JSON list of C-alpha atoms in Angstrom, two decimals:
[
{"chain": "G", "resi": 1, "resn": "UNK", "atom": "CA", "xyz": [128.86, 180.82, 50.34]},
{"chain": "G", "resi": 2, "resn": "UNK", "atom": "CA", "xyz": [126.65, 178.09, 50.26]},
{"chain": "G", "resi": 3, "resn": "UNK", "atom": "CA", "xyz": [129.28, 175.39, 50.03]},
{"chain": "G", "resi": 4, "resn": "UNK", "atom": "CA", "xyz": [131.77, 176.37, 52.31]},
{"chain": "G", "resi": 5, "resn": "UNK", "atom": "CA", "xyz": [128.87, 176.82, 54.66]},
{"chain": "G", "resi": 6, "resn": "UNK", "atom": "CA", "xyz": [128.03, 173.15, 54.32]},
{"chain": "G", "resi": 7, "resn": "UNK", "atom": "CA", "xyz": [131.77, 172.59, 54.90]},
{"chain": "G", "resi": 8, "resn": "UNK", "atom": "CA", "xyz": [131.78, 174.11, 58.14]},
{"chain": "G", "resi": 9, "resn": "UNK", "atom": "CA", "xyz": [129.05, 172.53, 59.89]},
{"chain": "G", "resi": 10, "resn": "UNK", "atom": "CA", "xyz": [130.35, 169.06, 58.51]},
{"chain": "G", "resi": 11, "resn": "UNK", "atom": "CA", "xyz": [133.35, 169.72, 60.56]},
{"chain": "G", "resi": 12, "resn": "UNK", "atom": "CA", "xyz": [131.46, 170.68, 63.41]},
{"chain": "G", "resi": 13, "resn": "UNK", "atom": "CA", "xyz": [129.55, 167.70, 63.22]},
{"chain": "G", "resi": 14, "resn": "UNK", "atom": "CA", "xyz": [132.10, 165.68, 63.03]},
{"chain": "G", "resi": 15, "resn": "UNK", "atom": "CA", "xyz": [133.77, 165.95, 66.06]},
{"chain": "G", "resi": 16, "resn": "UNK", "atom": "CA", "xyz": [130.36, 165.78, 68.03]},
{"chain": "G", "resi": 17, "resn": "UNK", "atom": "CA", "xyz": [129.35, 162.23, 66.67]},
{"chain": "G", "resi": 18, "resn": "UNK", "atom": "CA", "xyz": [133.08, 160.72, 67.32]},
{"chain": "G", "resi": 19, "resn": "UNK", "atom": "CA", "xyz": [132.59, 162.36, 70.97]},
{"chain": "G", "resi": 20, "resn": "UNK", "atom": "CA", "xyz": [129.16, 160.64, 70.89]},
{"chain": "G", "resi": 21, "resn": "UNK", "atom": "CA", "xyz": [130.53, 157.33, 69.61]},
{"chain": "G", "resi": 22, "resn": "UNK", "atom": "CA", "xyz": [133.54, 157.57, 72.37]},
{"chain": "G", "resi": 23, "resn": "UNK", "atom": "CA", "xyz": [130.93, 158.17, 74.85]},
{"chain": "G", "resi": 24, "resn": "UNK", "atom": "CA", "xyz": [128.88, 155.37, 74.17]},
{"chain": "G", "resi": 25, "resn": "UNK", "atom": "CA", "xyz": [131.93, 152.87, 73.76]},
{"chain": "G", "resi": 26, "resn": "UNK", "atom": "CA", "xyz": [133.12, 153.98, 77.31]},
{"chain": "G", "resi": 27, "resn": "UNK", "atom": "CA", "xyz": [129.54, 153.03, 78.97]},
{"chain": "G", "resi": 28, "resn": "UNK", "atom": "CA", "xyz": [129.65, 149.90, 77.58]},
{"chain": "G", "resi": 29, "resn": "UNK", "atom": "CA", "xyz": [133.39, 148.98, 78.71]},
{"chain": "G", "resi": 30, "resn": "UNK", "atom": "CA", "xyz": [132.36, 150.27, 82.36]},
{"chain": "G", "resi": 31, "resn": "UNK", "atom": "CA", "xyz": [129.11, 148.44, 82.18]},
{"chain": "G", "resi": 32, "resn": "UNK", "atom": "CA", "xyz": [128.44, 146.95, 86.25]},
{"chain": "G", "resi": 33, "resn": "UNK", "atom": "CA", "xyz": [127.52, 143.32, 86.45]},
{"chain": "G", "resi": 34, "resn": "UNK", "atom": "CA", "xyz": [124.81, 143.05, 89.03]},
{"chain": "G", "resi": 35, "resn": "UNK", "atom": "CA", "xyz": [125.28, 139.80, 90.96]},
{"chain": "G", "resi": 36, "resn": "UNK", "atom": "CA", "xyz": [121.96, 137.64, 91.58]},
{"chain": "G", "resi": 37, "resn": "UNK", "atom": "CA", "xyz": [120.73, 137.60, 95.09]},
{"chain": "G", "resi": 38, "resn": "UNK", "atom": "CA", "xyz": [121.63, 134.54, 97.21]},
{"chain": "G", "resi": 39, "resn": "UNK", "atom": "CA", "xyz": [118.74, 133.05, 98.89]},
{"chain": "G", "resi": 40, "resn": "UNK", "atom": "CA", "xyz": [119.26, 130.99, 101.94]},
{"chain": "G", "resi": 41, "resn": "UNK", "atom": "CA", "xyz": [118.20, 127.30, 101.95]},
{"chain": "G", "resi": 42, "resn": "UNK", "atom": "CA", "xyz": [115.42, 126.48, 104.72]},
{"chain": "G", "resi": 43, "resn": "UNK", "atom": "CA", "xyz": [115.78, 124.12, 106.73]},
{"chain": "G", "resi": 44, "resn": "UNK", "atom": "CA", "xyz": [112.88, 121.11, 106.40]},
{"chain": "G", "resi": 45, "resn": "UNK", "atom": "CA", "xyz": [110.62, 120.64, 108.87]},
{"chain": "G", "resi": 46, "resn": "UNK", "atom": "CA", "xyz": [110.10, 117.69, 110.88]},
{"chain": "G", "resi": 47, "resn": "UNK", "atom": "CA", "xyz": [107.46, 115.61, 109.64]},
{"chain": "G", "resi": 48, "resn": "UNK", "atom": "CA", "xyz": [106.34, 111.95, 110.66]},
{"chain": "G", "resi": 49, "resn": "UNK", "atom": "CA", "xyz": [103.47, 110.26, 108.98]},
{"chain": "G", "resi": 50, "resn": "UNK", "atom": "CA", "xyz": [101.07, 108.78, 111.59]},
{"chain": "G", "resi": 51, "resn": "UNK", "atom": "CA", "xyz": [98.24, 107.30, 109.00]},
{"chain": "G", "resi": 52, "resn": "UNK", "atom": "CA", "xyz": [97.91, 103.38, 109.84]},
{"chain": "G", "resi": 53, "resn": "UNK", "atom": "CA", "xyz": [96.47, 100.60, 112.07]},
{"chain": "G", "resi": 54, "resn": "UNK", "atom": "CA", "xyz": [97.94, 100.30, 115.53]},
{"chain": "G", "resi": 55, "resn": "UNK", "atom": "CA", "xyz": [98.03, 98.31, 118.38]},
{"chain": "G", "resi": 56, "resn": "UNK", "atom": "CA", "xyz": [99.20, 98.03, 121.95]},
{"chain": "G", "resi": 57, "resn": "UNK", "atom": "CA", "xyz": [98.31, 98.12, 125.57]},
{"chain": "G", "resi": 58, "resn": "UNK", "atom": "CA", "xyz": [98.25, 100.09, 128.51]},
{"chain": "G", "resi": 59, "resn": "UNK", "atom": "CA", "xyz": [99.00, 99.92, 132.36]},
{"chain": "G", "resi": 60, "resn": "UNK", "atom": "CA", "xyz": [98.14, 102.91, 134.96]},
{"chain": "G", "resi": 61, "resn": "UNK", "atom": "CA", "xyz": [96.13, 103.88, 138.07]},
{"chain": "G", "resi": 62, "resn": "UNK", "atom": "CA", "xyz": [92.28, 104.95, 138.70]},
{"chain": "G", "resi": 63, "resn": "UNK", "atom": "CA", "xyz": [90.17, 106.28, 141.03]},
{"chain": "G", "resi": 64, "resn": "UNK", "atom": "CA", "xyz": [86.62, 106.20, 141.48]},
{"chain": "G", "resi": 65, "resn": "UNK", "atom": "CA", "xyz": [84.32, 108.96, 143.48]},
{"chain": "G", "resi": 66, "resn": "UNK", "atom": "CA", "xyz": [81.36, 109.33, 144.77]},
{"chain": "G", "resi": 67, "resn": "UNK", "atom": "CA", "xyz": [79.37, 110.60, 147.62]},
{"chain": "G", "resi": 68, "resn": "UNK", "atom": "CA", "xyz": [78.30, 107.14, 148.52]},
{"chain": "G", "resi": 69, "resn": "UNK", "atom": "CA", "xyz": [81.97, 105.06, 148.20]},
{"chain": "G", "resi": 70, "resn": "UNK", "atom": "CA", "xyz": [84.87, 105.35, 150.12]},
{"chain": "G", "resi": 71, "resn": "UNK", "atom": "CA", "xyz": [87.42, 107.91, 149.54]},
{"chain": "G", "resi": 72, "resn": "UNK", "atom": "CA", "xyz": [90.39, 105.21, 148.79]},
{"chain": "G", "resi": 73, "resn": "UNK", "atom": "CA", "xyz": [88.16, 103.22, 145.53]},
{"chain": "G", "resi": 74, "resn": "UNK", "atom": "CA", "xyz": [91.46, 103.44, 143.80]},
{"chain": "G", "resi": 75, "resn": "UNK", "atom": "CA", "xyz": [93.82, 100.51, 141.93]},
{"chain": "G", "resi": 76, "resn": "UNK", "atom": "CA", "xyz": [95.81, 99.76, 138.79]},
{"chain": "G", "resi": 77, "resn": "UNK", "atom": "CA", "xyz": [94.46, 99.65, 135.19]},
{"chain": "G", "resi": 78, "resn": "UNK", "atom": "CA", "xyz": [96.06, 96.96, 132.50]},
{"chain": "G", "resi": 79, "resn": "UNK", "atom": "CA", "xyz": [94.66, 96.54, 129.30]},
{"chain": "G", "resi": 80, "resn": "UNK", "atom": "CA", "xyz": [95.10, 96.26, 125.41]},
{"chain": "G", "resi": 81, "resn": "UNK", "atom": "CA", "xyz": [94.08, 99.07, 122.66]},
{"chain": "G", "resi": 82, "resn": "UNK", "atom": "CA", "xyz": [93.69, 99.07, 118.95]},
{"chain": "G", "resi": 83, "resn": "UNK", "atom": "CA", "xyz": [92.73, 101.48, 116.57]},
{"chain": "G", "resi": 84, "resn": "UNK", "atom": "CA", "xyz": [93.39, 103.39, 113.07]},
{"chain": "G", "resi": 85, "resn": "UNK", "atom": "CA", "xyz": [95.10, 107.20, 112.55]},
{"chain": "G", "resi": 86, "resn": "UNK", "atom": "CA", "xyz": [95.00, 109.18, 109.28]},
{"chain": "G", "resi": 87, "resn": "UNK", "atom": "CA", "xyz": [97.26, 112.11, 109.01]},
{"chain": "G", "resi": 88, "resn": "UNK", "atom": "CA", "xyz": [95.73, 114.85, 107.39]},
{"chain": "G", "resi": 89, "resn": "UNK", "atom": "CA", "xyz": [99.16, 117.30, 107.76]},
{"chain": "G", "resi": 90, "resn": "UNK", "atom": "CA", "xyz": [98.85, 119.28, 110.58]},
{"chain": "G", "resi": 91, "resn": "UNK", "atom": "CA", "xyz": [96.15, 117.40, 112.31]},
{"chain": "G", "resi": 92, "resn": "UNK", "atom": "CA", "xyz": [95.79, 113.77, 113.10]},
{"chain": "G", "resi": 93, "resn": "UNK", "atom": "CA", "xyz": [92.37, 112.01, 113.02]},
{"chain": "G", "resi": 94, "resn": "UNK", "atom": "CA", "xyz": [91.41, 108.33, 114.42]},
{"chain": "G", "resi": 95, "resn": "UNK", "atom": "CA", "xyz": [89.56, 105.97, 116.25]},
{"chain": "G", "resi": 96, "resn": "UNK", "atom": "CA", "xyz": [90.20, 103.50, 118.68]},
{"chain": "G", "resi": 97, "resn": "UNK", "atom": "CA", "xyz": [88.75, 100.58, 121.28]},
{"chain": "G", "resi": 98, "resn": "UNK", "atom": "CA", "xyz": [90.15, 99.49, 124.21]},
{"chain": "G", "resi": 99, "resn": "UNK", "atom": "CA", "xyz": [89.21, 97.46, 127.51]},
{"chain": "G", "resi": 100, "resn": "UNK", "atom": "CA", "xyz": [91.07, 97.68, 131.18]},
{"chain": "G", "resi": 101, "resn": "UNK", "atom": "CA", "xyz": [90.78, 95.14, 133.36]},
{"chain": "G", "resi": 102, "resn": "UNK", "atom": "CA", "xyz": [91.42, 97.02, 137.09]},
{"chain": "G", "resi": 103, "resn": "UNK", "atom": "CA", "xyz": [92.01, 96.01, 140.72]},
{"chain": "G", "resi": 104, "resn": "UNK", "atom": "CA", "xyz": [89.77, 99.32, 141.61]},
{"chain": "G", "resi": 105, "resn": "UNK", "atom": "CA", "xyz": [88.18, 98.83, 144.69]},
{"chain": "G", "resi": 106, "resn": "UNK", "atom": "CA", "xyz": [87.17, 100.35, 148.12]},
{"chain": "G", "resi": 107, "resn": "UNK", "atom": "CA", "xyz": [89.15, 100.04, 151.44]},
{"chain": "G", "resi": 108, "resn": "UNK", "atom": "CA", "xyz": [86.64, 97.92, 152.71]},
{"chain": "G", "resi": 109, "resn": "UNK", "atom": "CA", "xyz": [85.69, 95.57, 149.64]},
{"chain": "G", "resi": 110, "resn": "UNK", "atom": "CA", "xyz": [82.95, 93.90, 151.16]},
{"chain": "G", "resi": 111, "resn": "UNK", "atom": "CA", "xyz": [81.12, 97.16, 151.92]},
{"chain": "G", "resi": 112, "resn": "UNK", "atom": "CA", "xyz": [82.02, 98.76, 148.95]},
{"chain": "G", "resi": 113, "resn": "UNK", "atom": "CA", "xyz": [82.30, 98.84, 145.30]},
{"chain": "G", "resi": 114, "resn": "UNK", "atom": "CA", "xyz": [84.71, 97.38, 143.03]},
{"chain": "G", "resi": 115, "resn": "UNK", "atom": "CA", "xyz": [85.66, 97.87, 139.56]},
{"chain": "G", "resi": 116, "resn": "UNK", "atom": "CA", "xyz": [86.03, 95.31, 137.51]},
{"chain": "G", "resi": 117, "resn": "UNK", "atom": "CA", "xyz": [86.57, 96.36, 133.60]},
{"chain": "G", "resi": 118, "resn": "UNK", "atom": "CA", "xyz": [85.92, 99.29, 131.46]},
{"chain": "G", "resi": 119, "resn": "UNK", "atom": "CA", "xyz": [85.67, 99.28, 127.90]},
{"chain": "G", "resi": 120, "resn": "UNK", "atom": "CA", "xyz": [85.71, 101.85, 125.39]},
{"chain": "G", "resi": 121, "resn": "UNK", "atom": "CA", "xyz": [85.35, 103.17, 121.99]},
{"chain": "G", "resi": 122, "resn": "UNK", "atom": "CA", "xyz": [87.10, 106.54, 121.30]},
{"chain": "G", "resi": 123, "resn": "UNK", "atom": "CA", "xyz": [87.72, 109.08, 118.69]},
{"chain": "G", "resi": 124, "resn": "UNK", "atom": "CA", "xyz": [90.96, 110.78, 118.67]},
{"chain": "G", "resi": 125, "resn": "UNK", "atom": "CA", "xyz": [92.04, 114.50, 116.95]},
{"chain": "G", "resi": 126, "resn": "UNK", "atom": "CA", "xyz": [95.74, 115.52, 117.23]},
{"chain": "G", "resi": 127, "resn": "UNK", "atom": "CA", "xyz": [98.59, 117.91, 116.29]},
{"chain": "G", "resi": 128, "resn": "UNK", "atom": "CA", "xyz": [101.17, 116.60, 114.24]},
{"chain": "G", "resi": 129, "resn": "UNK", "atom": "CA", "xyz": [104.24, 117.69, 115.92]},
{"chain": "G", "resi": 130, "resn": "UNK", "atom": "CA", "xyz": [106.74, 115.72, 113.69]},
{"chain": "G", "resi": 131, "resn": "UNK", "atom": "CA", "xyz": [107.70, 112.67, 116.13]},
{"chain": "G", "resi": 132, "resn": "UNK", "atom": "CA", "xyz": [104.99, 113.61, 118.62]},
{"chain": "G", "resi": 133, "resn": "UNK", "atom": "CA", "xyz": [101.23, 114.21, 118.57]},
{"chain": "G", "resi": 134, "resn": "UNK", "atom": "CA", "xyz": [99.31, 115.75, 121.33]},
{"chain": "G", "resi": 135, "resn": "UNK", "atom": "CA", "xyz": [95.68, 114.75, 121.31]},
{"chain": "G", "resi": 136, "resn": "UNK", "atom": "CA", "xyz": [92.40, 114.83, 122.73]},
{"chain": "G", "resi": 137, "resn": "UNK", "atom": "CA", "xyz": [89.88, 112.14, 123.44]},
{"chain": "G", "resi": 138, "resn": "UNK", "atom": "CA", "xyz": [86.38, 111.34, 123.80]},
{"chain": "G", "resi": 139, "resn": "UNK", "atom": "CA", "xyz": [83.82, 108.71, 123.67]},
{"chain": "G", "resi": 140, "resn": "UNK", "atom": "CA", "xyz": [81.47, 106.09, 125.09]},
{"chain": "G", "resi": 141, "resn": "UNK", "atom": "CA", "xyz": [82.38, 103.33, 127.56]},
{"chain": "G", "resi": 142, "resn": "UNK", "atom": "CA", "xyz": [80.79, 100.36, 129.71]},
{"chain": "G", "resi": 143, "resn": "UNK", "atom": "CA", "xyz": [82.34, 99.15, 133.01]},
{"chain": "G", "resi": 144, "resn": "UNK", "atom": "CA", "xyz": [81.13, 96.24, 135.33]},
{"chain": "G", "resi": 145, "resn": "UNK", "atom": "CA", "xyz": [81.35, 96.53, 139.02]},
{"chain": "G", "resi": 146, "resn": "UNK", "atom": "CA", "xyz": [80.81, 93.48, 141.92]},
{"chain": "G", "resi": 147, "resn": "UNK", "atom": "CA", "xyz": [80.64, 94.23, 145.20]},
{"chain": "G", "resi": 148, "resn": "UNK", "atom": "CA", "xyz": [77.74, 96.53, 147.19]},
{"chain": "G", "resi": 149, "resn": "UNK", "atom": "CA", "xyz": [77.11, 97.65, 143.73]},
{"chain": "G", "resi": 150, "resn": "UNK", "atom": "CA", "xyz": [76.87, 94.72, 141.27]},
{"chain": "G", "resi": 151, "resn": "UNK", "atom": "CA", "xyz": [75.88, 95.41, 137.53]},
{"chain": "G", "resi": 152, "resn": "UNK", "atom": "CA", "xyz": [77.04, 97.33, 134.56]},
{"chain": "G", "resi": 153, "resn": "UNK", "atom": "CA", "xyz": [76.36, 100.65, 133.07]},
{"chain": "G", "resi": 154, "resn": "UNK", "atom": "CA", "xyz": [77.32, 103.42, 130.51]},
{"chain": "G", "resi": 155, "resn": "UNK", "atom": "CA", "xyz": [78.86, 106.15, 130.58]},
{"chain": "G", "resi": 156, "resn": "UNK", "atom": "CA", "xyz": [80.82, 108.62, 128.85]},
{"chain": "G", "resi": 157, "resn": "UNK", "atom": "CA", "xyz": [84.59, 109.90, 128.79]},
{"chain": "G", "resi": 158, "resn": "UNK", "atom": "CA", "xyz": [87.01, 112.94, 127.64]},
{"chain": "G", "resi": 159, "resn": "UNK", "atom": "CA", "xyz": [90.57, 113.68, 128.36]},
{"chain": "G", "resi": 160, "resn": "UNK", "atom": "CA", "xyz": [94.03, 114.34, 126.71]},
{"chain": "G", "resi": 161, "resn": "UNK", "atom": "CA", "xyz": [97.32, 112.21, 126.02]},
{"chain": "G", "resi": 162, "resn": "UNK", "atom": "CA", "xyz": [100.74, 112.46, 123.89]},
{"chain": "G", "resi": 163, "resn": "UNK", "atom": "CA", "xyz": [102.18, 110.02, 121.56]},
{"chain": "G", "resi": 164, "resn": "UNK", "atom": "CA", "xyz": [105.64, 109.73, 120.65]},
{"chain": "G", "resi": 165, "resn": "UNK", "atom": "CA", "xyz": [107.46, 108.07, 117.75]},
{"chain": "G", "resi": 166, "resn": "UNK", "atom": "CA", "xyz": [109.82, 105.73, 119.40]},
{"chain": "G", "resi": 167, "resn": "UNK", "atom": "CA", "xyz": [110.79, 103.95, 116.29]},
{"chain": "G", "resi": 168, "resn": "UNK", "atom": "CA", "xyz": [109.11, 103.21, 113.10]},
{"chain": "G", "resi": 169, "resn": "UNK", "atom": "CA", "xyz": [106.81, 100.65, 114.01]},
{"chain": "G", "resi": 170, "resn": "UNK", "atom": "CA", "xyz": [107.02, 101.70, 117.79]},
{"chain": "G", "resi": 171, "resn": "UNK", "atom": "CA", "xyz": [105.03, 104.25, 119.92]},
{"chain": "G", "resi": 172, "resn": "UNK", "atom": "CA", "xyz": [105.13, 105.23, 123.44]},
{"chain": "G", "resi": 173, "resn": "UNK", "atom": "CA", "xyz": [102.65, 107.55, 125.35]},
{"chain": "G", "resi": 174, "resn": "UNK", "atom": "CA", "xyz": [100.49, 108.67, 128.55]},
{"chain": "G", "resi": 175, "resn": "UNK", "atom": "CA", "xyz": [96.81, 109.41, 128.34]},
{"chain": "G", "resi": 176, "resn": "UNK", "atom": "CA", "xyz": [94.38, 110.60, 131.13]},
{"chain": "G", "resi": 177, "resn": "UNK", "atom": "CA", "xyz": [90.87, 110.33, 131.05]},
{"chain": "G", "resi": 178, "resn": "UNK", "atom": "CA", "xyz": [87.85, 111.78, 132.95]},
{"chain": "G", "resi": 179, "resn": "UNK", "atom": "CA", "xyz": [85.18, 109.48, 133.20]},
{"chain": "G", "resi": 180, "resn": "UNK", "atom": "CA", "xyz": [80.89, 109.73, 133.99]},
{"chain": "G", "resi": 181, "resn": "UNK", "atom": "CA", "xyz": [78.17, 107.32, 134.75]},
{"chain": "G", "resi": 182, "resn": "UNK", "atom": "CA", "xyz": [74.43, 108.32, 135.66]},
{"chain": "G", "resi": 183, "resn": "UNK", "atom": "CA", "xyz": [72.24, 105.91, 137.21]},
{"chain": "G", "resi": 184, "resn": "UNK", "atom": "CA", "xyz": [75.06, 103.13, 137.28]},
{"chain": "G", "resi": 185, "resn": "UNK", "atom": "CA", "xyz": [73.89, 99.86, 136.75]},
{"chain": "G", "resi": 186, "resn": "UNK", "atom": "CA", "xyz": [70.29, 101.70, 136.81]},
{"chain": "G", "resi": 187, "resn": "UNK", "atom": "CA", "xyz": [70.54, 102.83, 140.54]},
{"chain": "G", "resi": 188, "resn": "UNK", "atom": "CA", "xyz": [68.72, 106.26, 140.69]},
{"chain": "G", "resi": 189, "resn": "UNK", "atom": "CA", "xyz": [71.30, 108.72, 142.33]},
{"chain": "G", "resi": 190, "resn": "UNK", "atom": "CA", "xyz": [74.23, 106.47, 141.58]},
{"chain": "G", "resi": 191, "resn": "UNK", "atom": "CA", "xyz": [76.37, 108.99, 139.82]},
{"chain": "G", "resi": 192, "resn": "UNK", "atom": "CA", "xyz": [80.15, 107.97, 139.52]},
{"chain": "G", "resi": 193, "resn": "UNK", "atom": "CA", "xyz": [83.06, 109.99, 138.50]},
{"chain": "G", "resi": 194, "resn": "UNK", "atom": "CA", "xyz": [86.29, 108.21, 137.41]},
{"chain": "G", "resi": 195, "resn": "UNK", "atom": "CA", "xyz": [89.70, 109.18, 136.41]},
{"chain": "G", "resi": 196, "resn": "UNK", "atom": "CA", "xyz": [92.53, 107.15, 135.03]},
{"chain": "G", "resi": 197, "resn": "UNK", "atom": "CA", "xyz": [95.69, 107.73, 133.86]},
{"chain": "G", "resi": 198, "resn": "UNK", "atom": "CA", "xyz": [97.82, 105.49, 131.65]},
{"chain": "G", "resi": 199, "resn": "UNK", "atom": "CA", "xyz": [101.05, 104.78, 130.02]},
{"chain": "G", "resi": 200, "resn": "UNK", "atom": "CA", "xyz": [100.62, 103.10, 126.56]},
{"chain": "G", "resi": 201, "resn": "UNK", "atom": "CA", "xyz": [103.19, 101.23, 124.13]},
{"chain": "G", "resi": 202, "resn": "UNK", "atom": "CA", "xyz": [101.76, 100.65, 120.40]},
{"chain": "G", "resi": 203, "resn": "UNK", "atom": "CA", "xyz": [102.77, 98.72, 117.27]},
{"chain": "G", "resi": 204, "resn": "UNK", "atom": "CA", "xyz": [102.07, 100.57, 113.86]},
{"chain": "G", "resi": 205, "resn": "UNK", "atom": "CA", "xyz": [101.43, 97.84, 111.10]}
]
């Protein structure tokens, strides 16, 4: 009874493990191939190295105001710049001097003021834009008037501009600039207020 026992659950198993076996064969034949995802390729962004020395110059127009000068102290500017940028990524740090030479001057130049030069030393912090760079400005100045008012004083100056990468070596902007002097040329009470705006060409060595 034993044996034949044995016998029949041998051929009861049997049957189970090929059904097993077939099983097993049949998931591997219908096996699914997952594809690997396709990632898009970014496109780079702009980017434009401003670091270096630079030089150019500058023509525009100014006006001067005060209580005590005539309401038409305007003229053209003309001058030369030079100065030094590092570009730290996104932002754009520097210094620069420059000095304008100006036909400012009252309507009636014998009874008023005119402006003669201004010179400046400035530090610069922009954005870099890739082929532009929108800044801000600010520093100290001099300027040297003849006229009713004949002397020199300080002073200082803020104000904004855009550069723009013309070429490699080859940079064109516009910069405005709001200018302050106390006490000009130590006169109590002579406070002056000037504003200038420029366009500039520079030469990146």
């Amino acid at each position: 009874m034993t044996m034949r026992k044995a016998l029949l659950a041998s051929a009861i198993a049997m049957p189970v493990a090929f059904a097993g076996t077939t099983t097993f064969a049949g998931g591997m034949a219908e096996a699914v191939v997952v594809p690997a995802p396709v990632v898009a390729p970014v496109a780079p962004v702009a980017s434009n190295d401003w670091t270096g020395f630079y030089a150019g110059g500058q023509v525009g127009y100014g006006q001067l105001d005060n209580d005590a000068l005539d309401d038409d102290t305007n003229g053209a500017l003309y001058g030369l710049h030079a100065g030094y940028l590092y570009d730290l990524g996104s932002f754009v740090v520097g210094g620069e001097i420059d000095a304008d030479a100006t036909t400012i001057e009252s309507a009636s130049p014998g009874d008023g003021v005119e402006l003669d030069s201004v010179a400046r030393a400035k530090l610069r912090l922009g954005y870099d834009a890739g082929d532009w760079m929108p800044y801000v400005v600010a520093g100290a100045m001099t300027a040297t008037t003849s006229g009713a008012v004949d002397g020199d004083g300080t002073g200082g100056f803020a104000g904004v501009g855009i550069d723009y990468q013309w070429s490699d070596n080859m940079r064109i902007g516009w910069e405005v600039l709001q200018h302050q002097f106390e006490d000009f040329a130590d006169t109590d009470g002579l406070d002056i207020d000037a504003t200038t705006a420029t366009l500039r060409a520079s030469f990146k060595f």
